[in-house]
Amino acid sequence: MTSALSIRDMVVIYDEFTALDHVSFDIGAGESFGIVGESGSGKSTLLRAVSGLASFDQGTLTVNGHSYSGRKRDKEFYRTVQMVFQDPYGSLHPRQTVDRLLLEPLLIHGFTDIETRINRALDEVGLGSGFRFRYSHQLSGGQRQRIAIARALILEPKILLLDEPTSALDASIQAEILNLLEQARRDRNLTFVMVSHDLGVISHMCERLAVMKNGKVVETVPRKALENREFSADYTRQLLVASEGFRRG
Amino acid sequence: MTMSGKPLLTVEDLRVTFPTRTGDVQAVRGVSFALGRERLGIVGESGSGKSQTGRAIMGLTPGHAKISARKLAFGDRDLLRMRASERRHLRGKKVAMILQDPKYSLNPVMTIGRQIVETLKTHERISTSAAKARALAMLEAVQINDPERVFSLYPHEVSGGMGQRAMIAMMLVCGPELLIADEPTSALDVTVQLEVLDILDRLVADRGMGLIFISHDLRLVSSFCDRVIVMYAGRIVEELPAANLADAQHPYTRGLLNCLPTIGSDRHPLPVLDRKPEWAL
Ligand SMILES: Nc1ncnc2c1ncn2[C@@H]1O[C@H](COP(=O)(O)OP(=O)(O)O)[C@@H](O)[C@H]1O
Ligand SMILES: Nc1ncnc2c1ncn2[C@@H]1O[C@H](COP(=O)(O)OP(=O)(O)O)[C@@H](O)[C@H]1O
Ligand SMILES: [Mg+2]
Ligand SMILES: [Mg+2]
């Protein structure tokens, strides 16, 4: 398997605090890789360090054969890697139209067939061109997340970094967004790195997953291991038991 | 139902309406139920009117909203006609509410211990030293290991799970008969969530309180409660014993249950809700 993304001994330190402590994994082209862990375990730090939103202090990052360090990323990187955040309220400017939000990345990367791309992107995320001149504050949470996905896909990236993309949404809207992401992945042969605190979501979406705690990877297991309970870390078991809901003791 | 067969709480045709610039928003549209010393769950998606139902019972509906009911009674006491001072006394003493985020209910500039002591002194004639002893015992009851230390901490100095326990301690210290918990653990990590629910469960059982547990999480609610009410667009669309969740009839309830991805079930694509306009009639 050729790796799309390779992370070796990545370390992120904030002041004295080690938020990411020698994290390593290889993600194959076309793979969907999940990261689970409780809040503060370093999941967002990891995606931010990969995407260049935050810098990493040690280790190596290789994407499609190119190496990157610190937080410098070239245009080529953003053509390959795009990110979708949990909070579509924070990541989309509320006073901008959908058109403007989708136009921006196209202009930065010098695309010319703008009309076609914007309309196609809106169709792909199930909104249609009727949404093009709405403001993002006029959209529901689910619609905003569709726009965030459209904006990520419009540059035809190979890899999507997804940071809790459905955690702020109602369960029924979550199902729609997960289906949309799976469809896009199939159509475009995308590689996913998806972060969630929800084991159900990760096991639905990902073939393999890493369990994180205190900035470290506790273990990396295939999806099947959750079902068959073939994992070794006690912490993974704790997360699994907790995900099954309340039991009167 | 209580031993005497009289409900602890009676809600009949409760309505809460917000006047806005673009017209009235009917947040709660004719909700009715009776509660005994039992655990009742209220579930539904965001905006379905769960919190406004809880707030109306507490008497915490925003001032500009219109509230009406054929009957809203705590035991025999008419909540809508009672004096504001009486309502205030009831709140905290007999009826208490826990919110999702302790940040909004704990006073940031007062230590946790002092807040619990003040709550007691507001509602009971009690000496400071007796109140302190009760506060410490209550912190212990929510399984805080070193109550003395936590007593003197400020809310921002404790973790989310600890803050929520402190909140539960403060709400239960006067021994309320009815507790409304509005998404009490939704802001917590899964493992901490179960610890807090476990504490809540034991306190509710030991003290024989009535509990209204509000949550968007249908599975969680049904694993915790005896009976579940499902709300959609301000109305109750279905009510069922928690154990019979699998037999839910309303397509909304069934849809909510089905759309969750779970370990071991391989459903691609996930079933989605096909909302029908008649659900909101
Ligand atoms: N900019 C920052 N400065 C200092 N500490 C940070 C910063 N960003 C995150 N952290 C800390 O790093 C840890 C990991 O955070 P994060 O990656 O956001 O966790 P997760 O996404 O798993 O919830 C947390 O303890 C958090 O407080
Ligand atoms: N202050 C307010 N002004 C106008 N509408 C409100 C206000 N507060 C709540 N609402 C409306 O009431 C409805 C029910 O809200 P709420 O009870 O908070 O829902 P839930 O707790 O089920 O998410 C929502 O549609 C919301 O928009
Ligand atoms: Mg995060
Ligand atoms: Mg609510």
PDB file of C-alpha atoms in Angstrom, chain B residues 13-17 26 28-31 66-69 235:
ATOM      1  CA  ASP B  13     -51.807  21.533  27.738  1.00  0.00           C
ATOM      2  CA  LEU B  14     -48.667  23.544  28.455  1.00  0.00           C
ATOM      3  CA  ARG B  15     -47.872  26.190  25.865  1.00  0.00           C
ATOM      4  CA  VAL B  16     -44.898  28.538  25.632  1.00  0.00           C
ATOM      5  CA  THR B  17     -44.846  31.186  22.917  1.00  0.00           C
ATOM      6  CA  GLN B  26     -44.525  28.398  19.510  1.00  0.00           C
ATOM      7  CA  VAL B  28     -44.149  24.309  23.384  1.00  0.00           C
ATOM      8  CA  ARG B  29     -47.551  23.490  21.867  1.00  0.00           C
ATOM      9  CA  GLY B  30     -49.840  21.638  24.228  1.00  0.00           C
ATOM     10  CA  VAL B  31     -47.656  19.299  26.265  1.00  0.00           C
ATOM     11  CA  LYS B  66     -46.310  33.865  26.938  1.00  0.00           C
ATOM     12  CA  ILE B  67     -47.015  30.797  29.004  1.00  0.00           C
ATOM     13  CA  SER B  68     -50.340  29.052  29.487  1.00  0.00           C
ATOM     14  CA  ALA B  69     -51.629  25.692  30.688  1.00  0.00           C
ATOM     15  CA  ARG B 235     -45.446  18.546  20.861  1.00  0.00           C
TER      16      ARG B 235
END
